[in-house]
Amino acid sequence: MQSAIRTVVLSAAAATLCALTATLAVLAVSRPSILIAAPSASSSTSTFDLGVITSGDAIVSRKPDLALISVAVDSKQSTASGAQQDLASKASKLIARAKALGIVDKDINTSGYSVGPSYAPGTGTIDGYRAFEELLLKWHNVDTVGKTLDALVQEGGATQISVGFTLADPKAAQAEARSLAIADARSRAQAMAAAAGVKLGKVLRVSDLSTSGYSSANFDIKGGAAASTQVPVGQLDVQAAVEVDFAIDG
């Protein structure tokens, strides 16, 4: 009887082990395979076991058509409220001059505003309160930006001013630069494939590594300046950079 019981127990254990083995086998079959290809060298253009990965870049030059003018006024008074009131008057004058130049409301934005104590040098004691307001203006006629800066300072009362240039709609230039960068990456990959004696296949992956850029000219102009401000616009370089993975045929 005990022998029969042992036989039953052993049979049940064997059946459980078989079921567990079968379950593990199913899991092993259903788990996806992951293949990692390691580069043969660390460089901008490297060959891989299953393909070629390469980088490409390009620059397209355009004349900017939008000036971004940062302009500010400030005030120092014995009280915080006095500084605020004086600043409000100066800011209203500056905004009115900007509008008179043709800048519409949607192109006038407040980019900074602050009110706080002013400290005497060396003593650290409060000697008044200073208020500051900065505006960001969009100016669409870049060829006349110098005269615009002069008007904002001499007639608008601006105490600080700077200007940068960009494209109002950079998409077309970015698309052209990106296309040239991909062509550059393909040219490099073809050279690598030819040197390795293989044929370049289809594109497997493309990554856009581009960052937008702009040229700028900065000025710290004091009110009352009489000389005409000259601001060469120049050319804006739109850069594109990509990384492309290619398969190898054959």
PDB file of C-alpha atoms in Angstrom:
ATOM      1  CA  MET A   1       0.000   0.000   0.000  1.00  0.00           C
ATOM      2  CA  GLN A   2       2.828   2.412   0.901  1.00  0.00           C
ATOM      3  CA  SER A   3       4.572   1.509  -2.348  1.00  0.00           C
ATOM      4  CA  ALA A   4       1.422   2.373  -4.263  1.00  0.00           C
ATOM      5  CA  ILE A   5       1.168   5.723  -2.452  1.00  0.00           C
ATOM      6  CA  ARG A   6       4.805   6.514  -3.282  1.00  0.00           C
ATOM      7  CA  THR A   7       4.139   5.664  -6.908  1.00  0.00           C
ATOM      8  CA  VAL A   8       1.156   8.009  -7.025  1.00  0.00           C
ATOM      9  CA  VAL A   9       3.110  10.848  -5.343  1.00  0.00           C
ATOM     10  CA  LEU A  10       6.081  10.405  -7.674  1.00  0.00           C
ATOM     11  CA  SER A  11       3.787  10.319 -10.685  1.00  0.00           C
ATOM     12  CA  ALA A  12       2.081  13.533  -9.563  1.00  0.00           C
ATOM     13  CA  ALA A  13       5.445  15.238  -9.001  1.00  0.00           C
ATOM     14  CA  ALA A  14       6.638  14.136 -12.418  1.00  0.00           C
ATOM     15  CA  ALA A  15       3.464  15.498 -14.003  1.00  0.00           C
ATOM     16  CA  THR A  16       3.909  18.846 -12.217  1.00  0.00           C
ATOM     17  CA  LEU A  17       7.545  19.047 -13.360  1.00  0.00           C
ATOM     18  CA  CYS A  18       6.533  18.314 -16.947  1.00  0.00           C
ATOM     19  CA  ALA A  19       3.847  21.016 -16.826  1.00  0.00           C
ATOM     20  CA  LEU A  20       6.339  23.549 -15.419  1.00  0.00           C
ATOM     21  CA  THR A  21       8.869  22.650 -18.111  1.00  0.00           C
ATOM     22  CA  ALA A  22       6.225  23.083 -20.806  1.00  0.00           C
ATOM     23  CA  THR A  23       5.234  26.501 -19.387  1.00  0.00           C
ATOM     24  CA  LEU A  24       8.849  27.691 -19.381  1.00  0.00           C
ATOM     25  CA  ALA A  25       9.250  26.476 -22.944  1.00  0.00           C
ATOM     26  CA  VAL A  26       6.197  28.486 -24.042  1.00  0.00           C
ATOM     27  CA  LEU A  27       7.515  31.609 -22.302  1.00  0.00           C
ATOM     28  CA  ALA A  28      10.906  31.174 -23.948  1.00  0.00           C
ATOM     29  CA  VAL A  29       9.294  30.926 -27.380  1.00  0.00           C
ATOM     30  CA  SER A  30       6.961  33.928 -26.866  1.00  0.00           C
ATOM     31  CA  ARG A  31       9.688  36.288 -25.528  1.00  0.00           C
ATOM     32  CA  PRO A  32      10.951  38.608 -28.325  1.00  0.00           C
ATOM     33  CA  SER A  33      14.561  38.388 -29.381  1.00  0.00           C
ATOM     34  CA  ILE A  34      16.678  41.528 -28.979  1.00  0.00           C
ATOM     35  CA  LEU A  35      19.698  41.921 -31.192  1.00  0.00           C
ATOM     36  CA  ILE A  36      22.150  44.684 -30.361  1.00  0.00           C
ATOM     37  CA  ALA A  37      24.682  45.648 -32.984  1.00  0.00           C
ATOM     38  CA  ALA A  38      27.831  47.240 -31.601  1.00  0.00           C
ATOM     39  CA  PRO A  39      29.805  49.824 -33.610  1.00  0.00           C
ATOM     40  CA  SER A  40      33.230  48.880 -34.889  1.00  0.00           C
ATOM     41  CA  ALA A  41      34.608  52.378 -34.213  1.00  0.00           C
ATOM     42  CA  SER A  42      33.470  55.570 -32.464  1.00  0.00           C
ATOM     43  CA  SER A  43      33.273  58.294 -35.106  1.00  0.00           C
ATOM     44  CA  SER A  44      30.702  60.405 -36.896  1.00  0.00           C
ATOM     45  CA  THR A  45      30.414  57.651 -39.538  1.00  0.00           C
ATOM     46  CA  SER A  46      30.642  54.070 -38.237  1.00  0.00           C
ATOM     47  CA  THR A  47      29.938  50.650 -39.733  1.00  0.00           C
ATOM     48  CA  PHE A  48      27.698  48.203 -37.889  1.00  0.00           C
ATOM     49  CA  ASP A  49      27.223  44.486 -38.245  1.00  0.00           C
ATOM     50  CA  LEU A  50      23.726  44.946 -39.673  1.00  0.00           C
ATOM     51  CA  GLY A  51      24.096  48.289 -41.420  1.00  0.00           C
ATOM     52  CA  VAL A  52      25.738  51.686 -41.569  1.00  0.00           C
ATOM     53  CA  ILE A  53      24.958  54.605 -39.281  1.00  0.00           C
ATOM     54  CA  THR A  54      26.121  58.034 -40.360  1.00  0.00           C
ATOM     55  CA  SER A  55      25.575  61.719 -39.647  1.00  0.00           C
ATOM     56  CA  GLY A  56      24.964  64.576 -42.044  1.00  0.00           C
ATOM     57  CA  ASP A  57      24.761  68.331 -41.749  1.00  0.00           C
ATOM     58  CA  ALA A  58      23.971  71.353 -43.897  1.00  0.00           C
ATOM     59  CA  ILE A  59      23.628  75.131 -43.691  1.00  0.00           C
ATOM     60  CA  VAL A  60      21.205  77.295 -45.659  1.00  0.00           C
ATOM     61  CA  SER A  61      21.673  81.087 -45.570  1.00  0.00           C
ATOM     62  CA  ARG A  62      18.753  83.493 -45.688  1.00  0.00           C
ATOM     63  CA  LYS A  63      18.324  87.211 -45.107  1.00  0.00           C
ATOM     64  CA  PRO A  64      16.356  87.731 -41.865  1.00  0.00           C
ATOM     65  CA  ASP A  65      12.943  89.320 -42.279  1.00  0.00           C
ATOM     66  CA  LEU A  66      12.043  89.906 -38.627  1.00  0.00           C
ATOM     67  CA  ALA A  67      13.793  91.982 -35.954  1.00  0.00           C
ATOM     68  CA  LEU A  68      13.128  91.187 -32.295  1.00  0.00           C
ATOM     69  CA  ILE A  69      13.679  94.384 -30.335  1.00  0.00           C
ATOM     70  CA  SER A  70      14.069  94.201 -26.564  1.00  0.00           C
ATOM     71  CA  VAL A  71      13.512  97.649 -25.057  1.00  0.00           C
ATOM     72  CA  ALA A  72      13.253  98.767 -21.432  1.00  0.00           C
ATOM     73  CA  VAL A  73      12.571 101.731 -19.163  1.00  0.00           C
ATOM     74  CA  ASP A  74      13.305 102.104 -15.460  1.00  0.00           C
ATOM     75  CA  SER A  75      12.673 104.493 -12.600  1.00  0.00           C
ATOM     76  CA  LYS A  76      14.124 105.167  -9.160  1.00  0.00           C
ATOM     77  CA  GLN A  77      12.076 106.992  -6.517  1.00  0.00           C
ATOM     78  CA  SER A  78      11.985 107.319  -2.738  1.00  0.00           C
ATOM     79  CA  THR A  79       8.979 104.965  -2.457  1.00  0.00           C
ATOM     80  CA  ALA A  80       7.946 101.802  -4.268  1.00  0.00           C
ATOM     81  CA  SER A  81       4.603 103.295  -5.290  1.00  0.00           C
ATOM     82  CA  GLY A  82       6.349 106.391  -6.597  1.00  0.00           C
ATOM     83  CA  ALA A  83       8.694 104.241  -8.688  1.00  0.00           C
ATOM     84  CA  GLN A  84       5.737 102.286 -10.068  1.00  0.00           C
ATOM     85  CA  GLN A  85       3.816 105.425 -11.013  1.00  0.00           C
ATOM     86  CA  ASP A  86       6.812 107.004 -12.714  1.00  0.00           C
ATOM     87  CA  LEU A  87       7.563 103.751 -14.539  1.00  0.00           C
ATOM     88  CA  ALA A  88       3.962 103.489 -15.749  1.00  0.00           C
ATOM     89  CA  SER A  89       4.243 106.963 -17.265  1.00  0.00           C
ATOM     90  CA  LYS A  90       7.529 106.111 -19.013  1.00  0.00           C
ATOM     91  CA  ALA A  91       6.210 102.757 -20.270  1.00  0.00           C
ATOM     92  CA  SER A  92       3.073 104.421 -21.665  1.00  0.00           C
ATOM     93  CA  LYS A  93       5.234 106.917 -23.554  1.00  0.00           C
ATOM     94  CA  LEU A  94       7.420 104.129 -24.947  1.00  0.00           C
ATOM     95  CA  ILE A  95       4.443 102.017 -26.048  1.00  0.00           C
ATOM     96  CA  ALA A  96       2.797 105.033 -27.677  1.00  0.00           C
ATOM     97  CA  ARG A  97       5.988 105.702 -29.668  1.00  0.00           C
ATOM     98  CA  ALA A  98       6.185 102.051 -30.722  1.00  0.00           C
ATOM     99  CA  LYS A  99       2.610 102.170 -32.001  1.00  0.00           C
ATOM    100  CA  ALA A 100       3.281 105.448 -33.809  1.00  0.00           C
ATOM    101  CA  LEU A 101       6.109 103.685 -35.651  1.00  0.00           C
ATOM    102  CA  GLY A 102       3.607 101.107 -36.887  1.00  0.00           C
ATOM    103  CA  ILE A 103       4.050  98.275 -34.378  1.00  0.00           C
ATOM    104  CA  VAL A 104       0.646  96.689 -33.732  1.00  0.00           C
ATOM    105  CA  ASP A 105      -0.645  95.522 -30.348  1.00  0.00           C
ATOM    106  CA  LYS A 106      -0.029  91.814 -30.995  1.00  0.00           C
ATOM    107  CA  ASP A 107       3.659  92.565 -31.645  1.00  0.00           C
ATOM    108  CA  ILE A 108       4.130  94.353 -28.298  1.00  0.00           C
ATOM    109  CA  ASN A 109       4.663  92.040 -25.322  1.00  0.00           C
ATOM    110  CA  THR A 110       5.890  92.567 -21.767  1.00  0.00           C
ATOM    111  CA  SER A 111       8.902  90.318 -21.186  1.00  0.00           C
ATOM    112  CA  GLY A 112       9.959  91.572 -17.753  1.00  0.00           C
ATOM    113  CA  TYR A 113       8.698  93.680 -14.848  1.00  0.00           C
ATOM    114  CA  SER A 114      10.128  94.239 -11.377  1.00  0.00           C
ATOM    115  CA  VAL A 115       9.919  96.602  -8.399  1.00  0.00           C
ATOM    116  CA  GLY A 116      12.299  96.459  -5.449  1.00  0.00           C
ATOM    117  CA  PRO A 117      14.561  98.340  -3.057  1.00  0.00           C
ATOM    118  CA  SER A 118      17.741 100.022  -4.240  1.00  0.00           C
ATOM    119  CA  TYR A 119      20.795  99.790  -1.984  1.00  0.00           C
ATOM    120  CA  ALA A 120      23.482 102.403  -1.522  1.00  0.00           C
ATOM    121  CA  PRO A 121      26.950 101.188  -2.583  1.00  0.00           C
ATOM    122  CA  GLY A 122      29.166 100.198   0.326  1.00  0.00           C
ATOM    123  CA  THR A 123      26.606 100.720   3.099  1.00  0.00           C
ATOM    124  CA  GLY A 124      23.905  98.216   2.149  1.00  0.00           C
ATOM    125  CA  THR A 125      21.189 100.606   3.287  1.00  0.00           C
ATOM    126  CA  ILE A 126      18.066 101.214   1.227  1.00  0.00           C
ATOM    127  CA  ASP A 127      18.354 104.501  -0.641  1.00  0.00           C
ATOM    128  CA  GLY A 128      15.157 104.233  -2.667  1.00  0.00           C
ATOM    129  CA  TYR A 129      13.108 101.914  -4.843  1.00  0.00           C
ATOM    130  CA  ARG A 130      13.667 100.952  -8.446  1.00  0.00           C
ATOM    131  CA  ALA A 131      11.060  99.800 -10.961  1.00  0.00           C
ATOM    132  CA  PHE A 132      11.888  98.178 -14.302  1.00  0.00           C
ATOM    133  CA  GLU A 133       9.823  97.114 -17.312  1.00  0.00           C
ATOM    134  CA  GLU A 134      11.030  95.374 -20.466  1.00  0.00           C
ATOM    135  CA  LEU A 135       9.090  95.003 -23.724  1.00  0.00           C
ATOM    136  CA  LEU A 136       9.646  92.679 -26.669  1.00  0.00           C
ATOM    137  CA  LEU A 137       8.727  94.288 -29.992  1.00  0.00           C
ATOM    138  CA  LYS A 138       8.517  92.637 -33.409  1.00  0.00           C
ATOM    139  CA  TRP A 139       9.704  94.819 -36.292  1.00  0.00           C
ATOM    140  CA  HIS A 140       9.080  93.436 -39.780  1.00  0.00           C
ATOM    141  CA  ASN A 141      11.136  95.907 -41.852  1.00  0.00           C
ATOM    142  CA  VAL A 142      14.686  94.914 -40.942  1.00  0.00           C
ATOM    143  CA  ASP A 143      16.244  97.457 -43.322  1.00  0.00           C
ATOM    144  CA  THR A 144      14.971 100.343 -41.169  1.00  0.00           C
ATOM    145  CA  VAL A 145      15.665  98.839 -37.760  1.00  0.00           C
ATOM    146  CA  GLY A 146      18.421 101.374 -36.973  1.00  0.00           C
ATOM    147  CA  LYS A 147      16.037 104.327 -37.313  1.00  0.00           C
ATOM    148  CA  THR A 148      13.481 102.447 -35.237  1.00  0.00           C
ATOM    149  CA  LEU A 149      15.967 101.969 -32.402  1.00  0.00           C
ATOM    150  CA  ASP A 150      16.849 105.672 -32.503  1.00  0.00           C
ATOM    151  CA  ALA A 151      13.187 106.664 -32.295  1.00  0.00           C
ATOM    152  CA  LEU A 152      12.521 104.346 -29.351  1.00  0.00           C
ATOM    153  CA  VAL A 153      15.460 105.813 -27.428  1.00  0.00           C
ATOM    154  CA  GLN A 154      15.338 109.490 -28.380  1.00  0.00           C
ATOM    155  CA  GLU A 155      11.565 109.908 -28.539  1.00  0.00           C
ATOM    156  CA  GLY A 156      10.282 106.913 -26.592  1.00  0.00           C
ATOM    157  CA  GLY A 157      12.585 107.336 -23.603  1.00  0.00           C
ATOM    158  CA  ALA A 158      14.050 103.814 -23.663  1.00  0.00           C
ATOM    159  CA  THR A 159      17.109 103.410 -21.422  1.00  0.00           C
ATOM    160  CA  GLN A 160      18.119  99.915 -22.580  1.00  0.00           C
ATOM    161  CA  ILE A 161      17.704  98.353 -25.990  1.00  0.00           C
ATOM    162  CA  SER A 162      18.922  95.319 -27.924  1.00  0.00           C
ATOM    163  CA  VAL A 163      17.953  93.641 -31.168  1.00  0.00           C
ATOM    164  CA  GLY A 164      18.158  90.181 -32.688  1.00  0.00           C
ATOM    165  CA  PHE A 165      17.189  88.877 -36.117  1.00  0.00           C
ATOM    166  CA  THR A 166      15.271  85.802 -37.207  1.00  0.00           C
ATOM    167  CA  LEU A 167      12.902  84.483 -39.875  1.00  0.00           C
ATOM    168  CA  ALA A 168       9.173  85.078 -39.494  1.00  0.00           C
ATOM    169  CA  ASP A 169       8.534  81.638 -41.029  1.00  0.00           C
ATOM    170  CA  PRO A 170      11.675  79.449 -40.965  1.00  0.00           C
ATOM    171  CA  LYS A 171       9.960  76.218 -42.079  1.00  0.00           C
ATOM    172  CA  ALA A 172      10.953  76.399 -45.760  1.00  0.00           C
ATOM    173  CA  ALA A 173      14.608  77.092 -44.960  1.00  0.00           C
ATOM    174  CA  GLN A 174      14.623  74.370 -42.296  1.00  0.00           C
ATOM    175  CA  ALA A 175      13.134  71.842 -44.741  1.00  0.00           C
ATOM    176  CA  GLU A 176      15.767  72.677 -47.358  1.00  0.00           C
ATOM    177  CA  ALA A 177      18.605  72.389 -44.845  1.00  0.00           C
ATOM    178  CA  ARG A 178      17.228  69.089 -43.535  1.00  0.00           C
ATOM    179  CA  SER A 179      16.990  67.655 -47.062  1.00  0.00           C
ATOM    180  CA  LEU A 180      20.590  68.651 -47.770  1.00  0.00           C
ATOM    181  CA  ALA A 181      21.715  67.129 -44.459  1.00  0.00           C
ATOM    182  CA  ILE A 182      20.071  63.790 -45.316  1.00  0.00           C
ATOM    183  CA  ALA A 183      21.769  63.859 -48.731  1.00  0.00           C
ATOM    184  CA  ASP A 184      25.078  64.505 -46.968  1.00  0.00           C
ATOM    185  CA  ALA A 185      24.481  61.538 -44.651  1.00  0.00           C
ATOM    186  CA  ARG A 186      23.653  59.275 -47.614  1.00  0.00           C
ATOM    187  CA  SER A 187      26.822  60.368 -49.438  1.00  0.00           C
ATOM    188  CA  ARG A 188      28.946  59.490 -46.418  1.00  0.00           C
ATOM    189  CA  ALA A 189      27.187  56.150 -45.989  1.00  0.00           C
ATOM    190  CA  GLN A 190      27.697  55.258 -49.662  1.00  0.00           C
ATOM    191  CA  ALA A 191      31.405  56.012 -49.337  1.00  0.00           C
ATOM    192  CA  MET A 192      31.613  53.773 -46.264  1.00  0.00           C
ATOM    193  CA  ALA A 193      29.694  50.962 -47.962  1.00  0.00           C
ATOM    194  CA  ALA A 194      31.887  51.156 -51.082  1.00  0.00           C
ATOM    195  CA  ALA A 195      35.035  51.032 -48.974  1.00  0.00           C
ATOM    196  CA  ALA A 196      33.677  47.982 -47.142  1.00  0.00           C
ATOM    197  CA  GLY A 197      32.691  46.237 -50.390  1.00  0.00           C
ATOM    198  CA  VAL A 198      28.973  46.107 -49.617  1.00  0.00           C
ATOM    199  CA  LYS A 199      25.840  47.633 -51.127  1.00  0.00           C
ATOM    200  CA  LEU A 200      23.893  50.253 -49.227  1.00  0.00           C
ATOM    201  CA  GLY A 201      20.274  49.328 -48.524  1.00  0.00           C
ATOM    202  CA  LYS A 202      17.148  51.177 -47.430  1.00  0.00           C
ATOM    203  CA  VAL A 203      16.918  53.778 -44.691  1.00  0.00           C
ATOM    204  CA  LEU A 204      16.054  52.210 -41.333  1.00  0.00           C
ATOM    205  CA  ARG A 205      15.912  55.285 -39.117  1.00  0.00           C
ATOM    206  CA  VAL A 206      16.352  59.060 -39.356  1.00  0.00           C
ATOM    207  CA  SER A 207      16.902  61.312 -36.332  1.00  0.00           C
ATOM    208  CA  ASP A 208      16.728  65.106 -36.565  1.00  0.00           C
ATOM    209  CA  LEU A 209      19.449  66.650 -34.397  1.00  0.00           C
ATOM    210  CA  SER A 210      18.893  70.237 -35.557  1.00  0.00           C
ATOM    211  CA  THR A 211      18.748  73.267 -33.296  1.00  0.00           C
ATOM    212  CA  SER A 212      17.361  76.613 -34.440  1.00  0.00           C
ATOM    213  CA  GLY A 213      19.666  79.602 -34.469  1.00  0.00           C
ATOM    214  CA  TYR A 214      19.735  83.315 -35.204  1.00  0.00           C
ATOM    215  CA  SER A 215      22.202  86.138 -35.549  1.00  0.00           C
ATOM    216  CA  SER A 216      21.999  89.089 -33.195  1.00  0.00           C
ATOM    217  CA  ALA A 217      23.452  92.509 -32.520  1.00  0.00           C
ATOM    218  CA  ASN A 218      23.193  93.912 -28.999  1.00  0.00           C
ATOM    219  CA  PHE A 219      23.317  97.547 -27.928  1.00  0.00           C
ATOM    220  CA  ASP A 220      23.189  99.372 -24.626  1.00  0.00           C
ATOM    221  CA  ILE A 221      21.972 102.770 -25.761  1.00  0.00           C
ATOM    222  CA  LYS A 222      21.455 105.648 -23.352  1.00  0.00           C
ATOM    223  CA  GLY A 223      18.664 108.124 -23.870  1.00  0.00           C
ATOM    224  CA  GLY A 224      19.549 111.250 -25.797  1.00  0.00           C
ATOM    225  CA  ALA A 225      21.987 109.601 -28.207  1.00  0.00           C
ATOM    226  CA  ALA A 226      22.257 111.790 -31.296  1.00  0.00           C
ATOM    227  CA  ALA A 227      24.167 109.581 -33.722  1.00  0.00           C
ATOM    228  CA  SER A 228      22.203 107.406 -36.133  1.00  0.00           C
ATOM    229  CA  THR A 229      22.411 103.756 -35.140  1.00  0.00           C
ATOM    230  CA  GLN A 230      23.764 101.410 -37.813  1.00  0.00           C
ATOM    231  CA  VAL A 231      22.671  97.770 -37.545  1.00  0.00           C
ATOM    232  CA  PRO A 232      23.926  95.531 -40.391  1.00  0.00           C
ATOM    233  CA  VAL A 233      21.422  92.735 -40.882  1.00  0.00           C
ATOM    234  CA  GLY A 234      23.654  90.266 -42.716  1.00  0.00           C
ATOM    235  CA  GLN A 235      22.629  86.667 -43.353  1.00  0.00           C
ATOM    236  CA  LEU A 236      20.984  84.153 -41.056  1.00  0.00           C
ATOM    237  CA  ASP A 237      22.383  80.615 -41.122  1.00  0.00           C
ATOM    238  CA  VAL A 238      19.753  77.911 -40.748  1.00  0.00           C
ATOM    239  CA  GLN A 239      21.496  74.710 -39.707  1.00  0.00           C
ATOM    240  CA  ALA A 240      20.317  71.116 -39.907  1.00  0.00           C
ATOM    241  CA  ALA A 241      21.914  67.954 -38.562  1.00  0.00           C
ATOM    242  CA  VAL A 242      20.645  64.391 -38.909  1.00  0.00           C
ATOM    243  CA  GLU A 243      21.654  60.857 -38.030  1.00  0.00           C
ATOM    244  CA  VAL A 244      20.624  58.120 -40.467  1.00  0.00           C
ATOM    245  CA  ASP A 245      20.766  54.317 -40.206  1.00  0.00           C
ATOM    246  CA  PHE A 246      21.027  52.362 -43.471  1.00  0.00           C
ATOM    247  CA  ALA A 247      20.618  48.640 -44.036  1.00  0.00           C
ATOM    248  CA  ILE A 248      23.172  46.639 -46.034  1.00  0.00           C
ATOM    249  CA  ASP A 249      21.883  44.658 -49.027  1.00  0.00           C
ATOM    250  CA  GLY A 250      23.190  41.198 -49.663  1.00  0.00           C
TER     251      GLY A 250
END
